[in-house]
PDB file of C-alpha atoms in Angstrom:
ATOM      1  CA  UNK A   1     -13.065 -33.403  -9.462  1.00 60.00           C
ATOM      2  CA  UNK A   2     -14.131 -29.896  -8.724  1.00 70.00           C
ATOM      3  CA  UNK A   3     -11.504 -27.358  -8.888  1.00 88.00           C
ATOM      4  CA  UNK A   4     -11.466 -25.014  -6.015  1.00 96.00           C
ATOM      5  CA  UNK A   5     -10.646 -21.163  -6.289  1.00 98.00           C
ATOM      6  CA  UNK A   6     -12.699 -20.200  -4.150  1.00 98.00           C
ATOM      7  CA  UNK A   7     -15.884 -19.545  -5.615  1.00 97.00           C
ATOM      8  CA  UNK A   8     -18.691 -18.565  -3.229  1.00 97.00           C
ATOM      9  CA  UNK A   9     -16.676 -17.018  -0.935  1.00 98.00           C
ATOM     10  CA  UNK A  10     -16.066 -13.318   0.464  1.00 98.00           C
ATOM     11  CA  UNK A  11     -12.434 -11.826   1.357  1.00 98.00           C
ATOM     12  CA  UNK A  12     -12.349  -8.804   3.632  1.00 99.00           C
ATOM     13  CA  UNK A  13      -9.167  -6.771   3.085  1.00 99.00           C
ATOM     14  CA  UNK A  14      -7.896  -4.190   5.669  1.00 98.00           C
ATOM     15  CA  UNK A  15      -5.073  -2.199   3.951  1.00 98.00           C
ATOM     16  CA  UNK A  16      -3.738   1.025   2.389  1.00 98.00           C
ATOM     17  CA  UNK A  17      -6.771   1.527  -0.456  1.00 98.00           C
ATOM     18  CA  UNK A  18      -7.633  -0.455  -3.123  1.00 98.00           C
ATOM     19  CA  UNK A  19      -6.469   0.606  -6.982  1.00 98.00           C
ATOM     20  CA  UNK A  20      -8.224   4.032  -8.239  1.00 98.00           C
ATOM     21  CA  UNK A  21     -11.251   3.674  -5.656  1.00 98.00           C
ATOM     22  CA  UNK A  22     -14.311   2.826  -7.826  1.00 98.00           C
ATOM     23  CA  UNK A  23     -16.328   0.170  -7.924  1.00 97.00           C
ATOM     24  CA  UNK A  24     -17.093   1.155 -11.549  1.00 95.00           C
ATOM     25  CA  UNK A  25     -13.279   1.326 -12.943  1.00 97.00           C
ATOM     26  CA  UNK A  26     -11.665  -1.544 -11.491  1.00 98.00           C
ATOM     27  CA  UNK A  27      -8.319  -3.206 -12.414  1.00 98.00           C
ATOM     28  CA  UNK A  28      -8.600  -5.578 -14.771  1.00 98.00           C
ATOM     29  CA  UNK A  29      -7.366  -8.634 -12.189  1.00 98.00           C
ATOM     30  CA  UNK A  30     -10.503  -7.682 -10.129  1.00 98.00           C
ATOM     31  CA  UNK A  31     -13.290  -7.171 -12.657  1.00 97.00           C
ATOM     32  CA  UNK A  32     -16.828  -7.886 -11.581  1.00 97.00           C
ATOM     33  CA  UNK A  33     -15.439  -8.961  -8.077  1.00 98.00           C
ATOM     34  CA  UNK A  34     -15.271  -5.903  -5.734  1.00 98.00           C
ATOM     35  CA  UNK A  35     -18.512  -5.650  -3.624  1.00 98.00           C
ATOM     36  CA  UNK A  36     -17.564  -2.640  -1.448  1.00 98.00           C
ATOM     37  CA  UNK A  37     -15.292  -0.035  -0.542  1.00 98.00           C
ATOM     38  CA  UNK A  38     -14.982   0.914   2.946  1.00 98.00           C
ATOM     39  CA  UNK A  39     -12.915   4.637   3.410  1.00 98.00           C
ATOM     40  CA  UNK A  40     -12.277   4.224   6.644  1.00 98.00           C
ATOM     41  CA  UNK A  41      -8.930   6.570   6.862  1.00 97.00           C
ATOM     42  CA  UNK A  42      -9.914   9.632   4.078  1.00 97.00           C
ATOM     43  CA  UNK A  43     -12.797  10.446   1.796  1.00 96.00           C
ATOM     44  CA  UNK A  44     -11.382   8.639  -1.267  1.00 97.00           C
ATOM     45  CA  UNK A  45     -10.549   4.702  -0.770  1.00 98.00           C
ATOM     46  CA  UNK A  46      -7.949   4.571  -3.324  1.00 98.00           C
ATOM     47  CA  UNK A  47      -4.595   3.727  -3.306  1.00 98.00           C
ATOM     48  CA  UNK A  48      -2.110   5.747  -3.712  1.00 97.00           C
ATOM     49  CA  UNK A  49       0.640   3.434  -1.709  1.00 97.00           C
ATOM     50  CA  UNK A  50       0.309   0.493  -3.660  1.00 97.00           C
ATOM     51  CA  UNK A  51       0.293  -1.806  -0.592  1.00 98.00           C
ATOM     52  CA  UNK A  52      -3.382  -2.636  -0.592  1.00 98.00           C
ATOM     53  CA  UNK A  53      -3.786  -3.337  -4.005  1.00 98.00           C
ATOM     54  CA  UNK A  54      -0.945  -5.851  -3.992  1.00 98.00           C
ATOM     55  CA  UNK A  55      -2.121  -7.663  -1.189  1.00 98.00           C
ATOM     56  CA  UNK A  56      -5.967  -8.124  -2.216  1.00 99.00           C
ATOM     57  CA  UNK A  57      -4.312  -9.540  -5.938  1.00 98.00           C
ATOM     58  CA  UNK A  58      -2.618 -12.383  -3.404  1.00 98.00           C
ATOM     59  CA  UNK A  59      -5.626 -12.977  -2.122  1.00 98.00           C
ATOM     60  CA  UNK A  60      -7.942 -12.441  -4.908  1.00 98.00           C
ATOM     61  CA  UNK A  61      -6.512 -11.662  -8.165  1.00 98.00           C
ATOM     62  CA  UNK A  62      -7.541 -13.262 -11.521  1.00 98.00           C
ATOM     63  CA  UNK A  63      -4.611 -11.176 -13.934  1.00 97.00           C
ATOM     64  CA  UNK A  64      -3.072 -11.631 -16.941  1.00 96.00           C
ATOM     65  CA  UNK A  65      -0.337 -10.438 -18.422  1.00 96.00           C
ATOM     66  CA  UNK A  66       1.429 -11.106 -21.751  1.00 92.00           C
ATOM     67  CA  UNK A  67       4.350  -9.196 -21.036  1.00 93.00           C
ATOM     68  CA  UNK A  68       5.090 -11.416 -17.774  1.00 90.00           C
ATOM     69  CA  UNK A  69       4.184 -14.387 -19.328  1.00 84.00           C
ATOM     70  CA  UNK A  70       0.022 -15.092 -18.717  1.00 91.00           C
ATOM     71  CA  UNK A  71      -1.607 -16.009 -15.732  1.00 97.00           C
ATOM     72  CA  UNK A  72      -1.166 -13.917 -12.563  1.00 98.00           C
ATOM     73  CA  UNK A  73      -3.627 -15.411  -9.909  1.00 98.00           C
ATOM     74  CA  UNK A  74      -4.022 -15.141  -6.185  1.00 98.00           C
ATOM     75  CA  UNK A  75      -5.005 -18.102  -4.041  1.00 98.00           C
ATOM     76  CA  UNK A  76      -8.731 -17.909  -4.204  1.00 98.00           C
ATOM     77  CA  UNK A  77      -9.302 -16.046  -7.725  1.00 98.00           C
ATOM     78  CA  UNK A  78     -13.160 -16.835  -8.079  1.00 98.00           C
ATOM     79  CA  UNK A  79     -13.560 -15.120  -4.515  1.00 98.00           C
ATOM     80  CA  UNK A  80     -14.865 -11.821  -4.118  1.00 98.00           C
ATOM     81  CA  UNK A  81     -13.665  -8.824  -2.329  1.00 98.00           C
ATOM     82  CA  UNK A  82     -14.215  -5.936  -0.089  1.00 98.00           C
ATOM     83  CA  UNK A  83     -11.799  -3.617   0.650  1.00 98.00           C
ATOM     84  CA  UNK A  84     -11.816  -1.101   4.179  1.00 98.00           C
ATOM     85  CA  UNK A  85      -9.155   1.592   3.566  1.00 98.00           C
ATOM     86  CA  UNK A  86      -7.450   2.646   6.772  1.00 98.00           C
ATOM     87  CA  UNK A  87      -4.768   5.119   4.827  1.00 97.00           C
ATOM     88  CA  UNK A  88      -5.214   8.190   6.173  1.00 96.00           C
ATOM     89  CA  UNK A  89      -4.056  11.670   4.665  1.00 95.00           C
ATOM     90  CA  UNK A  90      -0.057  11.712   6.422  1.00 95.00           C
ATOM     91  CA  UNK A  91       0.679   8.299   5.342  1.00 94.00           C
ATOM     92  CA  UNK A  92      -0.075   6.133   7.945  1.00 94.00           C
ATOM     93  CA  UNK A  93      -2.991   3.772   8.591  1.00 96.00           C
ATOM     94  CA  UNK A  94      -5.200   6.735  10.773  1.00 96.00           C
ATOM     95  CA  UNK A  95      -8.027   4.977   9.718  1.00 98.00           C
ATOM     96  CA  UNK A  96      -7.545   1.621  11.986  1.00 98.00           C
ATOM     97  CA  UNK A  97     -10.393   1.852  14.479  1.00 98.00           C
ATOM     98  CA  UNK A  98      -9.364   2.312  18.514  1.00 97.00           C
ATOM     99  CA  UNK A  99     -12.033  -0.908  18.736  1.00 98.00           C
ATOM    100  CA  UNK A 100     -11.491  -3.457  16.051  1.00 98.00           C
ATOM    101  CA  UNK A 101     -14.804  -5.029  16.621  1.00 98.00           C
ATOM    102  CA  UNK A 102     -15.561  -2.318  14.530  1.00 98.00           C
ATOM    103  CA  UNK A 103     -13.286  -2.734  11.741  1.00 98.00           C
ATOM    104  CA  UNK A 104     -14.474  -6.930  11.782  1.00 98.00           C
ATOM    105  CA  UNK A 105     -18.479  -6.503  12.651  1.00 98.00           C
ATOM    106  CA  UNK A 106     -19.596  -4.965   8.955  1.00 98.00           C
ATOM    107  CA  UNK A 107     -18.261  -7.262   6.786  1.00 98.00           C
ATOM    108  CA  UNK A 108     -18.872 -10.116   8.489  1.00 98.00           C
ATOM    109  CA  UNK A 109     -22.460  -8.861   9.259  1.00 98.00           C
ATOM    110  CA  UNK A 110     -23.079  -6.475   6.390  1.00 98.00           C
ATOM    111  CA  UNK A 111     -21.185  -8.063   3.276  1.00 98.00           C
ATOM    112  CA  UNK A 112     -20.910 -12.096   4.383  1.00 98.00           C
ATOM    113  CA  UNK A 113     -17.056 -11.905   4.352  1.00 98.00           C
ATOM    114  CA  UNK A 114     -16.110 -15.111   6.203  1.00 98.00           C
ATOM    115  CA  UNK A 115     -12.516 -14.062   5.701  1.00 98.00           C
ATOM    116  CA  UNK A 116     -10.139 -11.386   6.953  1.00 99.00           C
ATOM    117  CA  UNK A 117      -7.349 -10.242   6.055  1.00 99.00           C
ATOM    118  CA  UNK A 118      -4.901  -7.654   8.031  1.00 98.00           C
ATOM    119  CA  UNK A 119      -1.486  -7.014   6.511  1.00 98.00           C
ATOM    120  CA  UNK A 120      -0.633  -4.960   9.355  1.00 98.00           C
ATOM    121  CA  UNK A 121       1.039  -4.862  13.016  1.00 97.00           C
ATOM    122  CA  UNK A 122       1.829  -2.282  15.745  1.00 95.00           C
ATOM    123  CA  UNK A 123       5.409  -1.864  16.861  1.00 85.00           C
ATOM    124  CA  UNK A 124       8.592  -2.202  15.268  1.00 83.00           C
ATOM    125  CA  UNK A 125      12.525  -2.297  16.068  1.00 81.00           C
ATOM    126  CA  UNK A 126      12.525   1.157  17.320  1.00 80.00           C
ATOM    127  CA  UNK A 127       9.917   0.365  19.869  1.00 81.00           C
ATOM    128  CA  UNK A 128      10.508  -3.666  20.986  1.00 89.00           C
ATOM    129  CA  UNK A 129       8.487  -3.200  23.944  1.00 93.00           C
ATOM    130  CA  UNK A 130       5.402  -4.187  21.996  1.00 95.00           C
ATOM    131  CA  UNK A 131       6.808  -7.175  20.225  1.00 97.00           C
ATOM    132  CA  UNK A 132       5.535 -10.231  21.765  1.00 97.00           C
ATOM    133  CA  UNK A 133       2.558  -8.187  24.111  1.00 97.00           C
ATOM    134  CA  UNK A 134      -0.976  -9.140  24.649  1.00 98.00           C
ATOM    135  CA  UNK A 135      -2.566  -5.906  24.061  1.00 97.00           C
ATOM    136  CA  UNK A 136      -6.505  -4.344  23.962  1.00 98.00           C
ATOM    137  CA  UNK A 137      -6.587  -4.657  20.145  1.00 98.00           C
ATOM    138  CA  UNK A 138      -5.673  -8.558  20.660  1.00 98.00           C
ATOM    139  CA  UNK A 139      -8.604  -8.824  23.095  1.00 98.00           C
ATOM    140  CA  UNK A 140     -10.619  -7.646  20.804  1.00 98.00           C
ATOM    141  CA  UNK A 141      -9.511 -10.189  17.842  1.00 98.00           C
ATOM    142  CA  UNK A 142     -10.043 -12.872  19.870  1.00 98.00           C
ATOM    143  CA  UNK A 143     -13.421 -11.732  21.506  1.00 98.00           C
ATOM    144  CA  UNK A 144     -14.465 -11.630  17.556  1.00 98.00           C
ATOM    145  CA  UNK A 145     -13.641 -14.884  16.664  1.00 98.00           C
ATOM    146  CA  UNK A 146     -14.970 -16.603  20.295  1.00 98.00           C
ATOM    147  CA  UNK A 147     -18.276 -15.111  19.102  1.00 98.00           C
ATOM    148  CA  UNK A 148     -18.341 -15.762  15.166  1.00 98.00           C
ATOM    149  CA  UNK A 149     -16.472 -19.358  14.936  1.00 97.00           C
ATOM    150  CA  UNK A 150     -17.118 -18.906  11.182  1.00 97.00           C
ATOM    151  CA  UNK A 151     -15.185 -16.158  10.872  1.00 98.00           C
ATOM    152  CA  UNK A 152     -11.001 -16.774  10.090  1.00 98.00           C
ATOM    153  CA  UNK A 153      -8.966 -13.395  10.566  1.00 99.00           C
ATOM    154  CA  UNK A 154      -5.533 -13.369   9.969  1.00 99.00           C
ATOM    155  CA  UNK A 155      -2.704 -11.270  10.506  1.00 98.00           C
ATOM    156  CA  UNK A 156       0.925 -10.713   9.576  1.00 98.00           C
ATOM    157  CA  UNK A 157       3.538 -11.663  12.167  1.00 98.00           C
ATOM    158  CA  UNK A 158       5.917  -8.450  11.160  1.00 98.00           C
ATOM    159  CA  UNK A 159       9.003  -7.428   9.616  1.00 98.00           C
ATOM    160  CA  UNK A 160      11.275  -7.228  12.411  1.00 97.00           C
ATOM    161  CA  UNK A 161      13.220 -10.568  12.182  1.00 97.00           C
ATOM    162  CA  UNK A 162      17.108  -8.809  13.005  1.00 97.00           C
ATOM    163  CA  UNK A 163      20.202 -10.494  14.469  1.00 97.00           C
ATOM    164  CA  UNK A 164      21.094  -7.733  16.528  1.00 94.00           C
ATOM    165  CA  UNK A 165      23.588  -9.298  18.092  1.00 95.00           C
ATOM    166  CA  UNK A 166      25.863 -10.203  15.038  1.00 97.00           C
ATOM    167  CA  UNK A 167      26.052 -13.638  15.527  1.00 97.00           C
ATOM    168  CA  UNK A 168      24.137 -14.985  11.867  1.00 97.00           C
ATOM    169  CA  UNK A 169      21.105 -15.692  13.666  1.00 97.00           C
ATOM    170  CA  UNK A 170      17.818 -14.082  13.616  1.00 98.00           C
ATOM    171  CA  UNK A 171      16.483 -13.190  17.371  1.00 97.00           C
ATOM    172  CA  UNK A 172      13.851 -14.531  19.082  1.00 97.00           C
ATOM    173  CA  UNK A 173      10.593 -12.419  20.413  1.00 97.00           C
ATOM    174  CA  UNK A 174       9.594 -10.171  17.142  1.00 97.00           C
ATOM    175  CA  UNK A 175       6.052 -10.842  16.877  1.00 98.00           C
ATOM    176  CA  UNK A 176       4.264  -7.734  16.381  1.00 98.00           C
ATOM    177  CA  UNK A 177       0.824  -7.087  18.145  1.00 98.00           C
ATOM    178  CA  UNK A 178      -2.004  -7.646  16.978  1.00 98.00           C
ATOM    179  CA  UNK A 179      -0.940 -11.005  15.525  1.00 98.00           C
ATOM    180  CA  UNK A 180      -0.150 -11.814  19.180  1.00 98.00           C
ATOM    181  CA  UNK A 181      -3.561 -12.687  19.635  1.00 98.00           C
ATOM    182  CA  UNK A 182      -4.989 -16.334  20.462  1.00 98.00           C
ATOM    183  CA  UNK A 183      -7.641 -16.743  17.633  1.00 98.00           C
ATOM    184  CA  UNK A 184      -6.148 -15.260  14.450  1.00 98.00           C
ATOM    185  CA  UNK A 185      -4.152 -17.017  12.370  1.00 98.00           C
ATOM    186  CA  UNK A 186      -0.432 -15.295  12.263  1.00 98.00           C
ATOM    187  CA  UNK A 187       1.312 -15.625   8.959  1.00 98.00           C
ATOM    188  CA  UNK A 188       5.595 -15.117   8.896  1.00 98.00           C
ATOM    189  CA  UNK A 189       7.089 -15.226   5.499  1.00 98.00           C
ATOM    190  CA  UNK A 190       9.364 -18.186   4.003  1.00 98.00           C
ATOM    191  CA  UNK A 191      10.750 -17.433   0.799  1.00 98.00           C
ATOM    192  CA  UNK A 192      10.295 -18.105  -2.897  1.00 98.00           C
ATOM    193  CA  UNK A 193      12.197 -20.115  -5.494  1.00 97.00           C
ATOM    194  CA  UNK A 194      13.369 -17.157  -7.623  1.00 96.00           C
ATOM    195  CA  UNK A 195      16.619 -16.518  -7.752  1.00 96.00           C
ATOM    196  CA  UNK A 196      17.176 -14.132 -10.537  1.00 94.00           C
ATOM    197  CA  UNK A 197      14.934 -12.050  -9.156  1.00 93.00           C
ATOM    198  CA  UNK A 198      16.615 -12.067  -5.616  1.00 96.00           C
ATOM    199  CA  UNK A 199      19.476 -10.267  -4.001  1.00 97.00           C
ATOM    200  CA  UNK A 200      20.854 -10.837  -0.871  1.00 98.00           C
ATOM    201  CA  UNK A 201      19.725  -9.977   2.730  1.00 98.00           C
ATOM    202  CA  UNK A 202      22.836  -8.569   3.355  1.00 97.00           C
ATOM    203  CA  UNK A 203      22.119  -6.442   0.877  1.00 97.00           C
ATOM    204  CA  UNK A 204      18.761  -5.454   1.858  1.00 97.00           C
ATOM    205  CA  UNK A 205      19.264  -4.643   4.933  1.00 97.00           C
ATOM    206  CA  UNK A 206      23.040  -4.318   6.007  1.00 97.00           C
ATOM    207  CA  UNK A 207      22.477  -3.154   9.480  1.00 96.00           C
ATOM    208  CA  UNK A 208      20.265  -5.827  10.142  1.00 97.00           C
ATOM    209  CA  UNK A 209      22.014  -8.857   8.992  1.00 98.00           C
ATOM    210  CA  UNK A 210      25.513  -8.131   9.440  1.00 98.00           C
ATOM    211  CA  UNK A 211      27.212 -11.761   9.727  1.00 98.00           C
ATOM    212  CA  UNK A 212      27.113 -14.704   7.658  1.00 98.00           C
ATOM    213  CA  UNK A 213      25.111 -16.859   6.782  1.00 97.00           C
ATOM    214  CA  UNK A 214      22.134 -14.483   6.797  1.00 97.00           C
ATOM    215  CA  UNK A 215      24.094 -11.577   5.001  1.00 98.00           C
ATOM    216  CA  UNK A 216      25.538 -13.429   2.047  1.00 97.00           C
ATOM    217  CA  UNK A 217      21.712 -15.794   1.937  1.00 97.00           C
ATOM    218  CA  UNK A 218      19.830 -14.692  -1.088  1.00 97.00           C
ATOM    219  CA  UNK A 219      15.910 -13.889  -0.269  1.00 98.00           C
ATOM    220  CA  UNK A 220      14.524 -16.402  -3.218  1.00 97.00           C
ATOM    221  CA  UNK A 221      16.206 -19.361  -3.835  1.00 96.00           C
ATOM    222  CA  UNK A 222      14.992 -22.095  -0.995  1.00 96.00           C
ATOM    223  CA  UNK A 223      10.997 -22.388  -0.460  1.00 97.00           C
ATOM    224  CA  UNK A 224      12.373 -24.421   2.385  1.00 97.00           C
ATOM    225  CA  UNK A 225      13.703 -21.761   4.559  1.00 97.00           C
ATOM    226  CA  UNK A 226      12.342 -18.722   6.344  1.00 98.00           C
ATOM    227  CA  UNK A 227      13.173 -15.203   5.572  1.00 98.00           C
ATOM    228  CA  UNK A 228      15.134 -13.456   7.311  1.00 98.00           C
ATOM    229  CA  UNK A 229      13.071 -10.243   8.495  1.00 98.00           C
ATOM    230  CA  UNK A 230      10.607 -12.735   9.252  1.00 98.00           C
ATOM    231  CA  UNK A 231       9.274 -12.101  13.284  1.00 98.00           C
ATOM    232  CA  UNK A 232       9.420 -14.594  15.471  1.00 97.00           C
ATOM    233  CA  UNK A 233       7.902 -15.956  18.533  1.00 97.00           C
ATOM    234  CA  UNK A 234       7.403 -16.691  21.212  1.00 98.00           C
ATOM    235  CA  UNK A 235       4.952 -14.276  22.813  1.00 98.00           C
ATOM    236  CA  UNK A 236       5.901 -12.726  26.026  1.00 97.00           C
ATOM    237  CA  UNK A 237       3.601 -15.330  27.162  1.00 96.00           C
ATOM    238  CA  UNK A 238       5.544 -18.506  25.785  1.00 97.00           C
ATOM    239  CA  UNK A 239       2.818 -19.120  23.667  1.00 97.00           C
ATOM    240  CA  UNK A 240       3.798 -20.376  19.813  1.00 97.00           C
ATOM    241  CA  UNK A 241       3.696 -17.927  17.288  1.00 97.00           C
ATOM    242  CA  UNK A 242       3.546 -17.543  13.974  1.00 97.00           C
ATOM    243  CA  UNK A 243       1.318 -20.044  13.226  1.00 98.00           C
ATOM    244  CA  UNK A 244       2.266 -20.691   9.522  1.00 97.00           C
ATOM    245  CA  UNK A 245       4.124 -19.317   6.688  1.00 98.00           C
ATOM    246  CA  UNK A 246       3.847 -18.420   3.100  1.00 98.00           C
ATOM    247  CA  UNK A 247       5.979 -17.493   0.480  1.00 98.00           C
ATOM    248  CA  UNK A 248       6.826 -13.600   1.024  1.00 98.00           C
ATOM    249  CA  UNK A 249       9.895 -12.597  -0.775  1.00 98.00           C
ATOM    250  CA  UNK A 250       9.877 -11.274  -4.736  1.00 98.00           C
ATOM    251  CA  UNK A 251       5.961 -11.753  -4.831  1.00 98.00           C
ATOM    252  CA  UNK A 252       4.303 -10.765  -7.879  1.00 97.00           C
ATOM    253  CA  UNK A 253       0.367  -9.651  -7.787  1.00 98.00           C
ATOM    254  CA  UNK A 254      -1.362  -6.396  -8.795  1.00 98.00           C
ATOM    255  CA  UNK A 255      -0.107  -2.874  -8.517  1.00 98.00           C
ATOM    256  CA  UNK A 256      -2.281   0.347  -7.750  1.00 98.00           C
ATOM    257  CA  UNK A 257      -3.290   2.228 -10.962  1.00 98.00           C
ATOM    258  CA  UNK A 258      -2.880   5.350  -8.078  1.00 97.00           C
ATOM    259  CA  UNK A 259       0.439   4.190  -7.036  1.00 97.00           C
ATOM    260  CA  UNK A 260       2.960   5.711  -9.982  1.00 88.00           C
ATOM    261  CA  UNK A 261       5.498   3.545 -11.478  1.00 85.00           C
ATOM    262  CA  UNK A 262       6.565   0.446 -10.283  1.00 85.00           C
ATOM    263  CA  UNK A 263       9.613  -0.143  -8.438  1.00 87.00           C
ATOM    264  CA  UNK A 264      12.444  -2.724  -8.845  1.00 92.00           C
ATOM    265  CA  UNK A 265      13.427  -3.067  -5.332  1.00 96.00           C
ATOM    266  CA  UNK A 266      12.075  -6.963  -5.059  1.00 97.00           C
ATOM    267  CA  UNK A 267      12.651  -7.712  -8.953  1.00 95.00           C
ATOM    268  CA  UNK A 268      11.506  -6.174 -12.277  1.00 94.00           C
ATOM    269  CA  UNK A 269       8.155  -5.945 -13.679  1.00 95.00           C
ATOM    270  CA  UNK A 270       7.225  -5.053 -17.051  1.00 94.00           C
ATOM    271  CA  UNK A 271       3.600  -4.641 -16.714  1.00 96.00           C
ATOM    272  CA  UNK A 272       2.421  -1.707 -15.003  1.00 95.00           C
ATOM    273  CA  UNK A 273      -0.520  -3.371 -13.627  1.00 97.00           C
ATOM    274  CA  UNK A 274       1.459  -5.576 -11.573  1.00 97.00           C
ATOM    275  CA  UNK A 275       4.804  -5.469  -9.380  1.00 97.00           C
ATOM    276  CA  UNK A 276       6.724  -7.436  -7.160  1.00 97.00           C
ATOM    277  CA  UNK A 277       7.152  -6.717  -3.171  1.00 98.00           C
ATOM    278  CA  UNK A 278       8.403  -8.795   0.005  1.00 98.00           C
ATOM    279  CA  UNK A 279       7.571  -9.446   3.753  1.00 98.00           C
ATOM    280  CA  UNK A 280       4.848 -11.363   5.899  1.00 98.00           C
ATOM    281  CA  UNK A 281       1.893  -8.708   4.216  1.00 98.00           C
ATOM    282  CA  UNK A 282       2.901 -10.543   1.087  1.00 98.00           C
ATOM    283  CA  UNK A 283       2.227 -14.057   2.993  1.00 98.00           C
ATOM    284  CA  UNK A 284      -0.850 -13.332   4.517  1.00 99.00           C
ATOM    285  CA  UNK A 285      -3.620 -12.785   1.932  1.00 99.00           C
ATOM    286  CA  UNK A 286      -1.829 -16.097   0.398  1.00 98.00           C
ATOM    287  CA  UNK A 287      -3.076 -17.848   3.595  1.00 98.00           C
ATOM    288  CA  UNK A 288      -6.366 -15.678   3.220  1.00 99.00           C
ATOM    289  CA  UNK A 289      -7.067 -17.043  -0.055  1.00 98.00           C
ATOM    290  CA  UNK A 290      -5.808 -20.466   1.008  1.00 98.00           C
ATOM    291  CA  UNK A 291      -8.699 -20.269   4.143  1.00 98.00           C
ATOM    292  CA  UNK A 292     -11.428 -19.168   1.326  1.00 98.00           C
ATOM    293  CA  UNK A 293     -10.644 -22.422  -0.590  1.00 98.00           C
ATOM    294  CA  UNK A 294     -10.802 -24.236   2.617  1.00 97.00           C
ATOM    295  CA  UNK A 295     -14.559 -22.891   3.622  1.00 97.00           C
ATOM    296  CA  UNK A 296     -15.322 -23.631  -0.360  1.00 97.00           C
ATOM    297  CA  UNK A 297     -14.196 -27.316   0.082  1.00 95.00           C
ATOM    298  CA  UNK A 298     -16.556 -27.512   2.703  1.00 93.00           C
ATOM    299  CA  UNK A 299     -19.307 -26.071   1.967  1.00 91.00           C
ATOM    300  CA  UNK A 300     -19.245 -27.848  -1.949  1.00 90.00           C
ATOM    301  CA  UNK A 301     -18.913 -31.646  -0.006  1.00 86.00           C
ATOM    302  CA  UNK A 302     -20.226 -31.116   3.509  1.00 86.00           C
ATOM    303  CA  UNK A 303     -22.573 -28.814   3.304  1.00 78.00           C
ATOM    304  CA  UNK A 304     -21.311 -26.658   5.895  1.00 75.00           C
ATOM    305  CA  UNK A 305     -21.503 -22.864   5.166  1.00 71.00           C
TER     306      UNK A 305
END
């Protein structure tokens, strides 16, 4: 039997930056796997939020790490990667073209990415009138995929699961644009089966979960249930969204060299090269590297490329 990690195939990553920036001095859970750098939001594409770097390790990674006990592996480790920084110089993701086509077209035409992965959305519980909306941008993800069936993009649903209303329930109608689109896949985030690395949402995020069950419900001890800042659907338009979840609470995958120290907030780490974080970015490159598997089981027994 062949064992598939995604050998063969290409991951685009859309995110904060990846590690120092170099294709030369790479983290050791990427080495000899990064085929380009995009800097799409400042002159350097490294990063210094951390955010990037952890996803692409979901998706990607091949670590290790005797302090945390070996193996730290994303979904597809034998895949390669490139990388399109969008973090611009104030902190935000400046860098996100006003036509997406753009940000999809060169590595799907330039690098033979067949993959890609956006662990980003536009609105959030200060501004609800975008949850749920069939914008431009989701025009354009579906106008990319119509014409390049080969291509799988995927998005994360958001982070704006709330019961608002007090009454232990999370609210309907969260999605966040563009994962509203018809043709991506949209990822939400179920949790993981670590408990002693998991606090309650309660916790978390007081405000938002005020009333039990949610607030006493700790993040990472069912793989069975959802989590709680988890977005849901529907769209504005009835349609079903998310379309899947992964795990997204307490994940551990690689952590910026750029980033400074590691923080505790979703458990411990003590490796510097690696840290844990939470929500439906975590999820998505897990369904990224999932898809990349996918194509490889295809193309290793049918043929089909």
């Amino acid at each position: 039997a062949v064992h598939l990690e995604g050998a063969g195939q290409i991951i685009a990553v859309c995110d904060t930056g990846f590690d120092k920036g170099s294709l030369n001095d790479v983290h050791p859970a990427f080495k000899d796997r990064v085929i380009k750098l995009y800097n799409l939001g400042r002159k350097k594409s490294n990063d210094p939020q951390g955010h990037g770097t952890h996803v692409a390790g979901s998706a990607v990674g091949d670590g290790q790490s005797n302090t945390m006990g070996g193996p730290i592996r994303g979904t597809a480790p034998k895949a390669k990667l490139v990388f399109q920084s969008v973090y611009d110089s104030i902190g935000g993701l400046g860098g996100i073209p006003d036509d997406l086509t753009d940000l999809f077209r060169p590595p799907y035409h330039e690098d033979g990415a067949r993959v890609h992965n956006n662990s980003w959305g536009i609105g959030n519980i200060d501004h609800p009138e975008l949850f749920g909306r069939y914008i431009e941008y989701c025009q354009q993800v579906d106008s990319m995929v119509w014409e390049n069936r080969d291509y799988v993009i995927c998005f994360a649903a958001g982070n704006e699961g709330f019961d608002k209303d007090g009454n232990g329930a999370i609210d309907n109608g969260s999605i966040t644009p563009p994962g509203t689109a018809k043709n991506c896949i949209t990822v939400g985030a179920s949790e993981s089966n670590r408990p002693a690395y998991s606090k309650t949402y309660g916790f978390g995020w007081p405000s938002a979960f005020p009333a039990n069950p949610l607030a006493s419900d700790k993040w990472g001890d069912n793989i069975d249930g959802m989590a709680a800042f988890s977005s849901r659907g529907p769209t504005k338009n009835g349609r079903i969204k998310q379309d899947l979840v992964a795990t997204g609470t307490s994940i551990l995958s690689s952590h910026s060299r750029d980033a400074g120290g590691v923080g505790n907030f979703w458990g411990r780490s003590e490796d510097s090269l690696f840290s844990f974080k939470g929500g439906t970015s975590m999820a998505t490159p897990l369904v990224a590297g999932c898809a990349a598997v996918v194509r490889e089981y295809f193309s290793i027994h049918h043929n089909i490329h």
